Amino acid sequence: NAGVTQTPKFQVLKTGQSMTLQCAQDMNHEYMSWYRQDPGMGLRLIHYSVGAGITDQGEVPNGYNVSRSTTEDFPLRLLSAAPSQTSVYFCASSFRLSYNSPLHFGNGTRLTVT
Amino acid sequence: QKEVEQDPGPLSVPEGAIVSLNCTYSNSAFQYFMWYRQYSRKGPELLMYTYSSGNKEDGRFTAQVDKSSKYISLFIRDSQPSDSATYLCAISNTGNQFYFGTGTSLTVIP
């Protein structure tokens, strides 16, 4: 049972480069989301999706794009990487958007932008 | 002001001790309260959730909510070395967005 799978685990980018962080879940969850985790800041929501074809912005969306063409996949694109985007990125999914539908997290992608 | 504040620790206790982890929140509209555990280099995993004031128990873990004080706690009884992790509190008002604390790092010493 794979759960939420994130690739790559680690990535180093130069300022201005673009890349896509991959997230896939095999639990048929409607809701998927991206968070970034920074020391002293906690987990902050970047973008989320309540189903295929539907996405919305979270707390810190600038510099990131998302799309949801299938239920299973929710990639996060960095358009032009900046050092401020150095962080650990977590993808999370749940059966539906509800307080009692727990978030299942992947194991993160550690991104460094130089 | 952050929606939820959490003491980052670190906290170090001997095996068998009772651990108390705490968060405060700012808005009385928040109704749902969760605790997540995060091991090093892993994603957070849900430990407990509750939506009412009072206590909720699950094995060695007890979640406590005091809405009048806007204060939530997680107690761990008979702490074990395997409990060493970072504990994150999370709050939500409608279930649409979750606000996470910064996490408290706990080490249980054998």
Short mmCIF file of N, CA and C in Angstrom, two decimals, chain A residues 10 35 37 40-43 45 59 90 97-100 102-103 105-107 110, chain B residues 2 32 34 36 38 41-44 46 49 51 88 95-98 100-102:
data_model
loop_
_atom_site.label_atom_id
_atom_site.label_comp_id
_atom_site.label_asym_id
_atom_site.label_seq_id
_atom_site.Cartn_x
_atom_site.Cartn_y
_atom_site.Cartn_z
N PHE A 10 15.16 14.56 -2.94
CA PHE A 10 16.06 15.69 -2.79
C PHE A 10 16.24 16.36 -4.16
N TYR A 35 2.10 21.52 0.87
CA TYR A 35 2.55 22.35 1.97
C TYR A 35 4.05 22.53 1.85
N GLN A 37 7.32 23.32 4.57
CA GLN A 37 7.66 23.32 6.00
C GLN A 37 9.01 24.00 6.18
N GLY A 40 10.54 27.21 12.25
CA GLY A 40 9.89 28.32 12.92
C GLY A 40 8.61 28.81 12.25
N MET A 41 8.23 28.20 11.13
CA MET A 41 7.05 28.67 10.40
C MET A 41 5.94 27.64 10.38
N GLY A 42 6.23 26.42 10.70
CA GLY A 42 5.22 25.38 10.60
C GLY A 42 4.93 25.00 9.16
N LEU A 43 3.89 24.23 8.98
CA LEU A 43 3.45 23.82 7.64
C LEU A 43 2.53 24.90 7.09
N LEU A 45 0.16 26.07 3.68
CA LEU A 45 -0.53 25.55 2.51
C LEU A 45 -0.18 26.38 1.28
N GLU A 59 -2.22 29.57 1.41
CA GLU A 59 -1.66 30.72 2.11
C GLU A 59 -0.48 31.35 1.39
N PHE A 90 5.76 19.05 1.26
CA PHE A 90 4.96 17.87 1.54
C PHE A 90 3.67 17.92 0.73
N LEU A 97 -12.54 16.86 1.81
CA LEU A 97 -12.12 18.05 2.54
C LEU A 97 -12.99 18.19 3.79
N SER A 98 -12.50 17.63 4.87
CA SER A 98 -13.28 17.66 6.10
C SER A 98 -12.34 17.48 7.27
N TYR A 99 -12.74 18.06 8.42
CA TYR A 99 -11.85 17.98 9.59
C TYR A 99 -11.64 16.54 10.03
N ASN A 100 -12.63 15.69 9.82
CA ASN A 100 -12.50 14.31 10.30
C ASN A 100 -12.07 13.35 9.21
N PRO A 102 -8.69 12.59 7.84
CA PRO A 102 -7.31 13.00 8.13
C PRO A 102 -6.45 13.16 6.90
N LEU A 103 -5.52 14.07 6.98
CA LEU A 103 -4.53 14.27 5.92
C LEU A 103 -3.48 13.17 5.99
N PHE A 105 0.17 12.33 4.61
CA PHE A 105 1.31 13.04 4.04
C PHE A 105 2.29 12.09 3.37
N GLY A 106 2.94 12.59 2.31
CA GLY A 106 4.10 11.91 1.77
C GLY A 106 5.31 12.19 2.64
N ASN A 107 6.46 11.67 2.23
CA ASN A 107 7.67 11.84 3.03
C ASN A 107 8.50 13.04 2.64
N ARG A 110 13.01 17.53 -0.34
CA ARG A 110 13.88 18.56 0.23
C ARG A 110 14.54 19.32 -0.90
N LYS B 2 0.16 34.73 14.56
CA LYS B 2 -0.09 33.42 13.98
C LYS B 2 -1.41 32.88 14.52
N TYR B 32 -11.99 22.54 15.32
CA TYR B 32 -11.45 21.19 15.15
C TYR B 32 -9.97 21.21 15.47
N MET B 34 -6.32 18.92 16.07
CA MET B 34 -5.62 17.70 15.72
C MET B 34 -4.19 17.71 16.26
N TYR B 36 -0.50 15.82 15.23
CA TYR B 36 0.26 15.00 14.30
C TYR B 36 1.62 14.69 14.92
N GLN B 38 5.57 13.61 13.78
CA GLN B 38 6.47 13.60 12.63
C GLN B 38 7.84 13.08 13.04
N ARG B 41 12.79 13.10 8.95
CA ARG B 41 12.83 12.80 7.52
C ARG B 41 11.57 12.10 7.01
N LYS B 42 10.48 12.24 7.76
CA LYS B 42 9.21 11.65 7.35
C LYS B 42 8.12 12.71 7.31
N GLY B 43 6.98 12.36 6.72
CA GLY B 43 5.85 13.25 6.74
C GLY B 43 5.06 13.11 8.04
N PRO B 44 4.28 14.12 8.41
CA PRO B 44 3.46 14.03 9.62
C PRO B 44 2.39 12.94 9.47
N LEU B 46 -1.29 11.55 11.44
CA LEU B 46 -2.31 11.96 12.41
C LEU B 46 -2.30 11.05 13.62
N TYR B 49 -7.69 13.50 16.70
CA TYR B 49 -8.42 14.73 16.41
C TYR B 49 -9.64 14.80 17.31
N TYR B 51 -13.19 17.66 18.31
CA TYR B 51 -13.89 18.90 17.98
C TYR B 51 -14.70 19.43 19.16
N LEU B 88 3.11 18.06 16.16
CA LEU B 88 2.50 19.25 15.58
C LEU B 88 1.04 19.32 15.97
N GLY B 95 -12.87 22.81 8.45
CA GLY B 95 -12.33 21.63 7.81
C GLY B 95 -11.78 21.95 6.43
N ASN B 96 -11.89 23.22 6.02
CA ASN B 96 -11.40 23.60 4.70
C ASN B 96 -9.91 23.93 4.68
N GLN B 97 -9.42 24.46 5.74
CA GLN B 97 -8.00 24.77 5.81
C GLN B 97 -7.50 24.47 7.21
N PHE B 98 -6.32 23.89 7.25
CA PHE B 98 -5.71 23.52 8.51
C PHE B 98 -4.55 24.46 8.79
N PHE B 100 -1.18 24.81 11.11
CA PHE B 100 -0.30 23.96 11.90
C PHE B 100 0.58 24.79 12.82
N GLY B 101 0.85 24.27 14.01
CA GLY B 101 1.87 24.82 14.87
C GLY B 101 3.24 24.49 14.31
N THR B 102 4.26 25.10 14.89
CA THR B 102 5.61 24.91 14.39
C THR B 102 6.22 23.59 14.85
#
